[in-house]
Short mmCIF file of C-alpha atoms in Angstrom, two decimals:
data_model
loop_
_atom_site.label_atom_id
_atom_site.label_comp_id
_atom_site.label_asym_id
_atom_site.label_seq_id
_atom_site.Cartn_x
_atom_site.Cartn_y
_atom_site.Cartn_z
CA MET A 29 -87.25 -52.25 11.89
CA SER A 30 -84.57 -49.76 13.08
CA ASN A 31 -82.11 -48.39 10.66
CA ARG A 32 -78.89 -50.33 11.02
CA MET A 33 -76.78 -47.45 10.33
CA TRP A 34 -77.73 -45.26 13.31
CA GLY A 35 -80.58 -47.27 14.91
CA GLY A 36 -78.82 -48.72 17.98
CA ARG A 37 -80.61 -46.25 20.27
CA PHE A 38 -84.02 -46.95 18.55
CA ALA A 39 -86.14 -50.15 19.09
CA SER A 40 -88.29 -49.59 15.97
CA GLY A 41 -88.22 -47.90 12.69
CA PRO A 42 -89.41 -44.35 11.78
CA ALA A 43 -93.15 -43.55 11.06
CA GLU A 44 -93.90 -43.50 7.41
CA ILE A 45 -94.36 -39.75 7.46
CA MET A 46 -90.97 -39.33 9.26
CA GLU A 47 -89.30 -41.33 6.60
CA GLU A 48 -90.96 -39.19 4.01
CA ILE A 49 -89.83 -35.94 5.54
CA ASN A 50 -86.57 -37.15 6.54
CA ALA A 51 -85.14 -38.86 3.43
CA SER A 52 -82.92 -36.89 1.11
CA ILE A 53 -81.61 -39.53 -1.36
CA GLY A 54 -83.98 -38.48 -3.86
CA PHE A 55 -81.89 -35.32 -4.43
CA ASP A 56 -78.65 -35.53 -2.69
CA LYS A 57 -77.66 -38.64 -4.73
CA ARG A 58 -76.37 -35.99 -6.95
CA LEU A 59 -73.48 -35.87 -4.39
CA ALA A 60 -72.31 -39.38 -5.14
CA PRO A 61 -69.14 -38.58 -6.94
CA GLN A 62 -68.13 -35.89 -4.23
CA ASP A 63 -69.00 -38.35 -1.51
CA ILE A 64 -66.77 -41.12 -2.84
CA ARG A 65 -63.96 -38.73 -3.46
CA GLY A 66 -64.27 -37.57 0.04
CA SER A 67 -64.30 -41.18 1.58
CA LEU A 68 -61.39 -42.17 -0.63
CA ALA A 69 -59.39 -39.25 0.84
CA HIS A 70 -60.59 -40.01 4.32
CA VAL A 71 -59.70 -43.78 4.30
CA ALA A 72 -56.29 -43.02 2.66
CA MET A 73 -55.56 -40.52 5.73
CA LEU A 74 -56.72 -43.24 8.19
CA GLY A 75 -54.25 -45.59 6.87
CA GLN A 76 -51.48 -43.03 6.90
CA ALA A 77 -52.14 -42.10 10.26
CA GLY A 78 -52.03 -45.77 11.46
CA ILE A 79 -55.77 -45.59 12.53
CA LEU A 80 -56.79 -48.34 10.12
CA PRO A 81 -54.71 -51.43 9.08
CA ALA A 82 -53.49 -51.51 5.44
CA GLU A 83 -55.67 -54.46 4.41
CA ASP A 84 -58.92 -52.63 5.55
CA VAL A 85 -57.71 -49.39 3.75
CA ALA A 86 -57.21 -51.53 0.58
CA ALA A 87 -60.51 -53.23 0.80
CA ILE A 88 -62.36 -50.08 1.39
CA GLU A 89 -60.83 -48.13 -1.50
CA ALA A 90 -61.50 -51.04 -3.82
CA GLY A 91 -65.10 -51.26 -2.69
CA LEU A 92 -65.59 -47.44 -2.88
CA LYS A 93 -64.17 -47.60 -6.60
CA SER A 94 -66.69 -50.35 -7.33
CA VAL A 95 -69.48 -48.46 -5.85
CA ARG A 96 -68.43 -45.45 -8.04
CA ASP A 97 -68.32 -47.57 -11.13
CA GLU A 98 -71.86 -48.82 -10.54
CA ILE A 99 -73.18 -45.34 -9.93
CA GLU A 100 -71.47 -44.15 -13.27
CA ALA A 101 -72.81 -47.13 -15.02
CA GLY A 102 -76.43 -46.59 -13.70
CA THR A 103 -76.80 -49.90 -12.08
CA PHE A 104 -76.40 -48.70 -8.51
CA VAL A 105 -79.82 -49.09 -6.56
CA PHE A 106 -80.59 -46.02 -4.44
CA LYS A 107 -82.72 -47.10 -1.52
CA ARG A 108 -85.15 -44.64 0.24
CA GLU A 109 -84.92 -46.44 3.54
CA LEU A 110 -81.34 -45.51 3.74
CA GLU A 111 -82.11 -41.87 3.80
CA ASP A 112 -79.18 -40.20 2.04
CA ILE A 113 -76.26 -40.58 -0.24
CA HIS A 114 -73.90 -41.29 2.61
CA MET A 115 -75.68 -44.28 3.95
CA SER A 116 -76.55 -45.71 0.58
CA VAL A 117 -72.79 -45.63 -0.33
CA GLU A 118 -71.84 -47.13 3.00
CA SER A 119 -74.41 -49.88 2.80
CA ARG A 120 -73.38 -50.97 -0.73
CA LEU A 121 -69.84 -50.88 0.39
CA THR A 122 -70.67 -53.17 3.33
CA GLU A 123 -72.25 -55.65 0.81
CA ILE A 124 -69.03 -55.49 -1.26
CA VAL A 125 -66.19 -55.74 1.42
CA GLY A 126 -68.06 -56.88 4.56
CA PRO A 127 -67.48 -55.64 8.10
CA ALA A 128 -64.32 -53.65 7.04
CA ALA A 129 -66.71 -50.99 5.57
CA GLY A 130 -67.90 -50.11 9.00
CA ARG A 131 -64.35 -48.85 9.77
CA LEU A 132 -64.70 -46.01 6.93
CA HIS A 133 -66.74 -43.85 9.33
CA THR A 134 -64.05 -43.83 11.97
CA ALA A 135 -63.22 -40.13 13.06
CA ARG A 136 -65.83 -38.43 10.97
CA SER A 137 -69.73 -37.88 10.97
CA ARG A 138 -72.35 -37.27 8.44
CA ASN A 139 -72.21 -33.58 9.59
CA ASP A 140 -68.60 -32.97 8.27
CA GLN A 141 -69.14 -35.36 5.43
CA VAL A 142 -72.05 -33.76 4.04
CA ALA A 143 -70.34 -30.22 4.44
CA THR A 144 -67.44 -31.52 2.42
CA ASP A 145 -69.49 -33.07 -0.13
CA MET A 146 -71.53 -29.75 -0.77
CA LYS A 147 -68.26 -27.90 -0.86
CA LEU A 148 -66.85 -29.97 -3.46
CA TRP A 149 -70.04 -29.97 -5.50
CA VAL A 150 -70.49 -26.18 -5.26
CA ARG A 151 -66.69 -25.80 -6.19
CA ASP A 152 -66.97 -28.01 -9.09
CA THR A 153 -70.03 -26.04 -10.30
CA LEU A 154 -68.59 -22.85 -9.89
CA ASP A 155 -65.73 -23.88 -12.05
CA SER A 156 -68.11 -24.88 -14.79
CA LEU A 157 -70.20 -21.81 -14.50
CA ASP A 158 -67.07 -19.71 -14.88
CA GLN A 159 -66.20 -21.43 -18.03
CA GLN A 160 -69.67 -21.07 -19.31
CA ALA A 161 -69.60 -17.42 -18.69
CA ALA A 162 -66.32 -17.11 -20.45
CA ASP A 163 -68.07 -18.80 -23.49
CA LEU A 164 -70.83 -16.20 -23.45
CA GLN A 165 -68.25 -13.39 -23.12
CA ARG A 166 -66.37 -14.90 -26.18
CA ALA A 167 -69.49 -15.00 -28.16
CA LEU A 168 -70.67 -11.44 -27.24
CA SER A 169 -66.84 -10.12 -28.01
CA GLN A 170 -66.87 -11.68 -31.50
CA THR A 171 -70.20 -10.18 -32.18
CA ALA A 172 -69.08 -6.77 -30.82
CA LEU A 173 -66.02 -7.09 -33.27
CA LYS A 174 -68.31 -7.83 -36.17
CA HIS A 175 -70.65 -4.98 -35.33
CA ALA A 176 -68.23 -2.37 -34.02
CA ALA A 177 -69.64 0.23 -36.46
CA THR A 178 -73.25 -0.80 -36.55
CA VAL A 179 -75.18 2.01 -35.29
CA MET A 180 -78.12 1.68 -32.89
CA PRO A 181 -80.07 3.82 -30.41
CA GLY A 182 -78.94 3.97 -26.97
CA PHE A 183 -81.63 4.27 -24.42
CA THR A 184 -82.30 5.71 -20.97
CA HIS A 185 -85.69 5.16 -19.44
CA LEU A 186 -86.29 3.11 -22.54
CA GLN A 187 -86.43 6.40 -24.63
CA SER A 188 -84.05 7.24 -27.28
CA ALA A 189 -81.02 8.93 -25.86
CA GLN A 190 -77.74 8.99 -27.87
CA PRO A 191 -76.53 6.85 -30.75
CA VAL A 192 -74.25 3.94 -29.75
CA THR A 193 -73.07 0.89 -31.73
CA PHE A 194 -74.41 -2.61 -31.42
CA GLY A 195 -70.85 -3.83 -30.65
CA HIS A 196 -70.59 -1.40 -27.71
CA HIS A 197 -73.98 -2.67 -26.49
CA CYS A 198 -72.58 -6.37 -26.59
CA LEU A 199 -69.59 -5.30 -24.56
CA ALA A 200 -71.59 -3.86 -21.87
CA TYR A 201 -72.65 -7.41 -21.03
CA VAL A 202 -68.93 -8.71 -21.40
CA GLU A 203 -68.10 -6.34 -18.67
CA MET A 204 -70.95 -7.54 -16.43
CA LEU A 205 -70.05 -11.13 -16.92
CA ALA A 206 -66.25 -10.37 -16.00
CA ARG A 207 -67.67 -9.07 -12.65
CA ASP A 208 -69.83 -12.28 -12.26
CA ARG A 209 -66.82 -14.38 -12.94
CA GLY A 210 -64.90 -12.54 -10.44
CA ARG A 211 -67.68 -13.15 -7.86
CA PHE A 212 -67.68 -16.94 -8.82
CA ARG A 213 -63.89 -17.12 -8.21
CA ASP A 214 -64.15 -15.09 -5.00
CA ALA A 215 -66.78 -17.56 -3.71
CA ARG A 216 -64.59 -20.45 -4.67
CA ALA A 217 -61.73 -18.96 -3.00
CA ARG A 218 -63.52 -18.52 0.27
CA LEU A 219 -65.15 -22.03 0.31
CA ASN A 220 -61.84 -23.80 -0.32
CA GLU A 221 -61.33 -24.92 3.29
CA CYS A 222 -62.07 -28.57 4.13
CA PRO A 223 -64.50 -29.55 6.83
CA LEU A 224 -63.72 -33.17 6.82
CA GLY A 225 -62.42 -34.24 10.23
CA ALA A 226 -64.49 -31.81 12.28
CA ALA A 227 -66.81 -34.83 12.87
CA ALA A 228 -70.09 -34.12 14.38
CA LEU A 229 -69.21 -30.74 15.93
CA ALA A 230 -66.26 -31.05 18.43
CA GLY A 231 -63.51 -32.66 16.29
CA THR A 232 -62.18 -36.27 17.26
CA SER A 233 -59.90 -37.81 19.53
CA PHE A 234 -58.41 -39.95 16.77
CA PRO A 235 -54.86 -38.72 15.58
CA ILE A 236 -56.16 -37.73 12.21
CA ASP A 237 -54.19 -35.57 9.75
CA ARG A 238 -56.81 -33.06 8.39
CA HIS A 239 -54.09 -31.15 6.34
CA ALA A 240 -53.48 -34.44 4.46
CA THR A 241 -57.18 -34.69 3.78
CA ALA A 242 -57.61 -31.23 2.72
CA ALA A 243 -54.71 -31.47 0.41
CA ALA A 244 -56.06 -34.74 -1.19
CA LEU A 245 -59.24 -33.05 -2.01
CA GLY A 246 -57.70 -30.02 -3.55
CA PHE A 247 -58.58 -27.63 -0.64
CA ASP A 248 -56.20 -24.85 0.50
CA ARG A 249 -56.29 -25.79 4.28
CA PRO A 250 -58.79 -27.50 6.81
CA THR A 251 -61.37 -25.33 8.45
CA ALA A 252 -60.05 -23.90 11.75
CA ASN A 253 -63.17 -24.44 13.99
CA SER A 254 -65.13 -27.61 14.27
CA LEU A 255 -68.37 -25.91 15.15
CA ASP A 256 -68.33 -23.61 12.29
CA SER A 257 -67.12 -26.43 9.90
CA VAL A 258 -70.35 -28.20 10.30
CA ALA A 259 -72.58 -25.24 10.86
CA ASP A 260 -71.34 -23.16 7.79
CA ARG A 261 -73.40 -22.84 4.54
CA ASP A 262 -71.98 -19.52 3.63
CA PHE A 263 -70.39 -21.14 0.70
CA ALA A 264 -73.72 -22.10 -0.77
CA LEU A 265 -75.13 -18.71 0.05
CA GLU A 266 -72.32 -16.86 -1.58
CA ALA A 267 -72.45 -19.16 -4.70
CA LEU A 268 -76.27 -18.46 -4.90
CA ALA A 269 -75.80 -14.64 -4.34
CA ALA A 270 -73.11 -14.68 -7.19
CA ALA A 271 -75.47 -16.79 -9.38
CA SER A 272 -78.45 -14.26 -8.57
CA ILE A 273 -76.51 -11.29 -9.85
CA CYS A 274 -75.40 -13.15 -12.93
CA ALA A 275 -79.01 -14.20 -13.54
CA VAL A 276 -80.14 -10.66 -13.23
CA HIS A 277 -77.61 -9.73 -15.85
CA LEU A 278 -78.85 -12.47 -18.17
CA SER A 279 -82.40 -11.61 -17.53
CA ARG A 280 -81.76 -7.92 -18.61
CA PHE A 281 -80.15 -9.13 -21.89
CA ALA A 282 -82.99 -11.59 -22.35
CA GLU A 283 -85.48 -8.78 -21.83
CA GLU A 284 -83.82 -6.78 -24.48
CA LEU A 285 -83.84 -9.68 -26.94
CA VAL A 286 -87.56 -10.09 -26.36
CA VAL A 287 -88.16 -6.47 -27.00
CA TRP A 288 -85.64 -6.19 -29.92
CA THR A 289 -87.38 -9.21 -31.70
CA SER A 290 -90.74 -7.82 -31.61
CA ALA A 291 -92.32 -6.72 -34.82
CA GLN A 292 -92.55 -3.08 -33.39
CA PHE A 293 -88.75 -2.84 -32.92
CA ASN A 294 -87.43 -5.45 -35.43
CA PHE A 295 -83.84 -4.67 -34.29
CA VAL A 296 -82.61 -8.31 -34.46
CA ARG A 297 -83.60 -11.64 -35.70
CA LEU A 298 -83.40 -14.98 -34.10
CA SER A 299 -83.62 -18.01 -36.27
CA ASP A 300 -85.96 -20.94 -35.79
CA GLY A 301 -83.45 -22.58 -33.47
CA PHE A 302 -84.42 -20.18 -30.64
CA THR A 303 -87.86 -19.27 -31.34
CA THR A 304 -91.19 -21.08 -31.38
CA GLY A 305 -94.35 -20.69 -33.20
CA SER A 306 -98.13 -20.38 -32.07
CA SER A 307 -100.66 -23.01 -32.19
CA ILE A 308 -103.21 -20.71 -33.49
CA MET A 309 -101.40 -17.76 -34.94
CA PRO A 310 -99.32 -18.93 -37.95
CA GLN A 311 -97.41 -15.56 -38.27
CA LYS A 312 -95.87 -15.73 -34.72
CA ARG A 313 -92.28 -16.16 -33.96
CA ASN A 314 -91.82 -16.18 -30.12
CA PRO A 315 -88.44 -15.62 -28.27
CA ASP A 316 -89.38 -18.36 -25.74
CA ALA A 317 -85.67 -19.02 -25.16
CA ALA A 318 -85.02 -15.52 -23.98
CA GLU A 319 -88.31 -15.44 -22.03
CA LEU A 320 -87.33 -18.48 -20.17
CA VAL A 321 -83.96 -17.04 -19.33
CA ARG A 322 -85.76 -14.09 -18.07
CA ALA A 323 -88.10 -16.17 -16.02
CA LYS A 324 -85.43 -18.45 -14.40
CA SER A 325 -83.73 -15.65 -12.81
CA GLY A 326 -86.63 -15.76 -10.38
CA ARG A 327 -85.98 -19.36 -9.44
CA ILE A 328 -82.32 -18.55 -8.84
CA ILE A 329 -83.00 -15.46 -6.58
CA GLY A 330 -85.59 -17.45 -4.87
CA ALA A 331 -83.16 -20.17 -3.89
CA LEU A 332 -80.84 -17.56 -2.30
CA THR A 333 -83.68 -16.01 -0.39
CA GLY A 334 -84.99 -19.38 0.57
CA LEU A 335 -81.64 -20.62 2.09
CA LEU A 336 -81.05 -17.24 3.86
CA ILE A 337 -84.41 -17.78 5.62
CA VAL A 338 -83.50 -21.53 6.47
CA MET A 339 -80.22 -20.32 8.00
CA LYS A 340 -81.17 -17.08 9.82
CA GLY A 341 -82.28 -18.66 13.12
CA LEU A 342 -80.34 -21.84 13.42
CA PRO A 343 -78.29 -22.19 16.71
CA LEU A 344 -74.77 -23.83 16.54
CA ALA A 345 -73.85 -26.31 15.29
CA TYR A 346 -75.74 -28.75 12.76
CA SER A 347 -79.51 -28.92 12.51
CA LYS A 348 -81.63 -30.93 10.08
CA ASP A 349 -82.92 -27.69 8.76
CA MET A 350 -79.65 -27.54 6.70
CA GLN A 351 -80.65 -30.44 4.67
CA GLU A 352 -82.72 -27.86 2.88
CA ASP A 353 -79.68 -26.28 1.45
CA LYS A 354 -79.37 -28.86 -1.52
CA GLU A 355 -82.42 -28.70 -3.65
CA GLY A 356 -82.49 -25.09 -3.99
CA THR A 357 -78.73 -24.86 -4.59
CA PHE A 358 -78.90 -27.93 -7.16
CA ASP A 359 -81.82 -26.28 -8.96
CA ALA A 360 -80.45 -22.75 -9.10
CA LEU A 361 -77.03 -23.41 -10.25
CA GLN A 362 -78.40 -25.92 -12.86
CA ALA A 363 -80.83 -23.15 -14.09
CA LEU A 364 -78.12 -20.63 -14.37
CA SER A 365 -75.84 -23.08 -16.42
CA LEU A 366 -79.00 -23.65 -18.77
CA CYS A 367 -79.34 -19.90 -19.05
CA LEU A 368 -75.83 -19.27 -19.91
CA ALA A 369 -75.74 -22.03 -22.61
CA ALA A 370 -79.07 -20.69 -23.94
CA LEU A 371 -77.82 -17.02 -24.25
CA THR A 372 -74.54 -18.18 -25.65
CA GLY A 373 -76.41 -19.88 -28.52
CA MET A 374 -78.70 -16.91 -28.95
CA VAL A 375 -75.81 -14.62 -29.21
CA GLN A 376 -74.11 -16.68 -31.85
CA ASP A 377 -77.50 -16.96 -33.69
CA LEU A 378 -78.86 -13.41 -33.71
CA GLU A 379 -78.66 -11.23 -36.62
CA PRO A 380 -78.98 -7.35 -36.18
CA ASN A 381 -81.03 -5.45 -38.81
CA ALA A 382 -78.59 -2.66 -39.43
CA GLU A 383 -80.94 -0.53 -41.48
CA VAL A 384 -83.77 -0.56 -38.82
CA LEU A 385 -81.23 0.15 -36.10
CA ALA A 386 -79.56 2.94 -38.03
CA ARG A 387 -82.95 4.46 -38.62
CA ALA A 388 -83.92 4.14 -35.04
CA ALA A 389 -80.60 5.65 -33.91
CA GLY A 390 -81.49 8.88 -35.71
CA SER A 391 -84.91 9.15 -34.27
CA GLY A 392 -85.96 10.94 -31.10
CA TYR A 393 -83.26 13.72 -31.61
CA ALA A 394 -80.62 11.29 -30.38
CA THR A 395 -77.74 13.84 -31.58
CA ALA A 396 -79.08 16.66 -29.42
CA THR A 397 -76.26 16.04 -26.95
CA ASP A 398 -73.79 16.18 -29.89
CA LEU A 399 -75.16 19.71 -30.80
CA ALA A 400 -74.95 20.97 -27.15
CA ASP A 401 -71.28 19.52 -27.02
CA TRP A 402 -70.43 21.34 -30.32
CA LEU A 403 -71.82 24.52 -28.89
CA VAL A 404 -69.56 24.27 -25.87
CA ARG A 405 -66.40 22.97 -27.69
CA GLU A 406 -66.79 25.30 -30.89
CA LEU A 407 -68.56 28.45 -29.52
CA GLY A 408 -67.41 28.42 -25.84
CA LEU A 409 -70.94 28.41 -24.51
CA PRO A 410 -71.20 27.25 -20.81
CA PHE A 411 -72.94 23.82 -20.95
CA ARG A 412 -76.26 24.86 -19.28
CA GLN A 413 -76.69 27.65 -21.88
CA ALA A 414 -75.85 25.13 -24.79
CA HIS A 415 -78.32 22.88 -23.34
CA HIS A 416 -80.88 25.61 -23.27
CA VAL A 417 -80.13 26.48 -27.01
CA THR A 418 -80.29 22.94 -27.96
CA GLY A 419 -83.64 22.39 -26.25
CA ARG A 420 -85.12 25.29 -28.22
CA LEU A 421 -83.93 23.78 -31.50
CA VAL A 422 -85.38 20.33 -30.59
CA GLY A 423 -88.62 22.25 -30.05
CA VAL A 424 -88.47 23.94 -33.47
CA ALA A 425 -87.65 20.71 -35.21
CA SER A 426 -90.39 18.77 -33.45
CA ALA A 427 -92.88 21.34 -34.43
CA LYS A 428 -91.87 20.92 -37.94
CA GLY A 429 -91.64 17.05 -37.84
CA VAL A 430 -88.13 17.13 -38.98
CA GLY A 431 -84.83 15.96 -37.59
CA LEU A 432 -82.17 18.47 -36.32
CA GLU A 433 -79.90 17.75 -39.31
CA GLU A 434 -82.83 18.89 -41.50
CA LEU A 435 -83.19 22.48 -39.93
CA SER A 436 -81.74 25.21 -42.05
CA LEU A 437 -78.53 27.19 -40.94
CA ALA A 438 -80.88 30.21 -40.64
CA GLU A 439 -83.27 28.44 -38.33
CA LEU A 440 -80.19 27.15 -36.31
CA GLN A 441 -78.88 30.57 -36.09
CA GLU A 442 -82.20 31.98 -34.87
CA ALA A 443 -81.38 30.11 -31.50
CA GLU A 444 -77.64 31.03 -31.53
CA PRO A 445 -76.35 33.35 -34.20
CA ARG A 446 -72.83 32.13 -34.02
CA ILE A 447 -73.61 28.66 -35.40
CA THR A 448 -71.94 27.86 -38.69
CA ASP A 449 -72.50 25.11 -41.18
CA ALA A 450 -69.63 23.02 -39.63
CA VAL A 451 -72.51 22.07 -37.06
CA TYR A 452 -73.88 19.57 -39.50
CA ALA A 453 -70.86 17.45 -39.21
CA VAL A 454 -71.87 16.30 -35.67
CA LEU A 455 -75.65 15.94 -36.39
CA GLY A 456 -75.55 12.54 -38.24
CA VAL A 457 -75.57 9.37 -36.07
CA GLY A 458 -72.50 7.93 -37.73
CA ASN A 459 -70.55 11.24 -36.83
CA SER A 460 -71.98 11.01 -33.39
CA VAL A 461 -70.70 7.59 -32.55
CA ALA A 462 -67.24 8.22 -34.17
CA SER A 463 -66.81 11.49 -32.06
CA ARG A 464 -67.36 9.38 -28.65
CA THR A 465 -63.56 8.50 -28.46
CA SER A 466 -63.20 8.77 -24.71
CA TYR A 467 -61.87 5.71 -23.04
CA GLY A 468 -64.90 3.33 -22.79
CA GLY A 469 -66.84 5.26 -25.40
CA THR A 470 -68.79 4.03 -28.29
CA ALA A 471 -66.63 5.05 -31.06
CA PRO A 472 -66.18 2.12 -33.55
CA ASP A 473 -62.25 2.17 -33.14
CA ASN A 474 -62.75 1.95 -29.37
CA VAL A 475 -65.16 -0.88 -29.72
CA ARG A 476 -62.85 -2.83 -32.11
CA ARG A 477 -59.94 -2.41 -29.70
CA GLN A 478 -61.93 -3.47 -26.63
CA ALA A 479 -63.56 -6.39 -28.45
CA GLN A 480 -60.16 -7.72 -29.80
CA ALA A 481 -58.66 -7.21 -26.34
CA TRP A 482 -61.33 -9.35 -24.76
CA ILE A 483 -61.12 -12.14 -27.53
CA GLU A 484 -57.26 -12.29 -26.80
CA ARG A 485 -57.81 -12.38 -23.12
CA LEU A 486 -60.50 -15.16 -23.22
CA GLY A 487 -58.46 -17.21 -25.65
#
């Protein structure tokens, strides 16, 4: 049996395997709210332009709202033989209002319809992700304010480098998320042009008002080229690119949580709410939530790569290949949403082990740079010479198995005779972080100001 929506050209129905590969209703039914919104805007415009009579417009609008209610109530039956969400909605609309339903598709194609639906879905999702990223920023900022003076080791190459504060570390991720949110907003701004009315690829001869449709759907303007309108999936690619960068940021933080919660580090503790046990080892507390955030970044990046490969060789305008934009985009953006929620929960849940952090901050000669800076600032040594003197003193301390602050003044003066006992003021980790008062530095007062500014900005 031919498909009654498009089967006039065909004498028989598709082969079973053709139906299997062609159908998208299993995943594009997620677009139902956006599809109905687009259809309501389209039929209203058709009525305003005098293309459809008022009675047909009223019947179609009432029918679409009934379909929407059924979908929201979970009573709508999605039929595989109808291929996709567009045909499913139109078929049910026909059952409700009769032949008038067939006029809904006047002056549009599934090509511009699906592009519009996808843009609406991606736009809605970017708005939601932006709010979730703000929630995570808020949680991090509140933690930063609470731990503005909690000293911890800062690392480069995962080796102890200089002392910082836990609050300062949290604020680093607040800044990353701010850039992520900027990318979400940029992607949203660029996608906010309406493809509806471009029809299959060449526009339409009906006197439609595309500006009215665009305004009704909250777009800034209609797209300017009908070919590009139906061929474009940049909006999905850009959303996935922004999501991938955000996922990398979340993965880096998740990796730190995995390391920090290990018995060897013991920097922070997560409660039972965000850890799991072992089926055989009763002592285990596994940071599974963080590990899954770390892993899901691969799925998100994979979706971006996959869609780039789908699009790279397509001629204008629409090709069925583009149906492959949906599953990856849906999955990736849903995964990012879950990761943002999970990390927000973990940030609100975690408790830094201040004593362990402070002890670790002082290990590995983390105040060596403070000593070199003191030699430059107080004695006027060129930095390279100060670096050399400090290196010698680190060697002496390492050979004795003590910290720099435990060397005697005489031992310090063997490397540089002009050193005075005033140098001990910069060798403690607390003094070290307090001295980093440059803008953006880790000094506790800096951290408090930055954290408070973010809290106020985020509301």
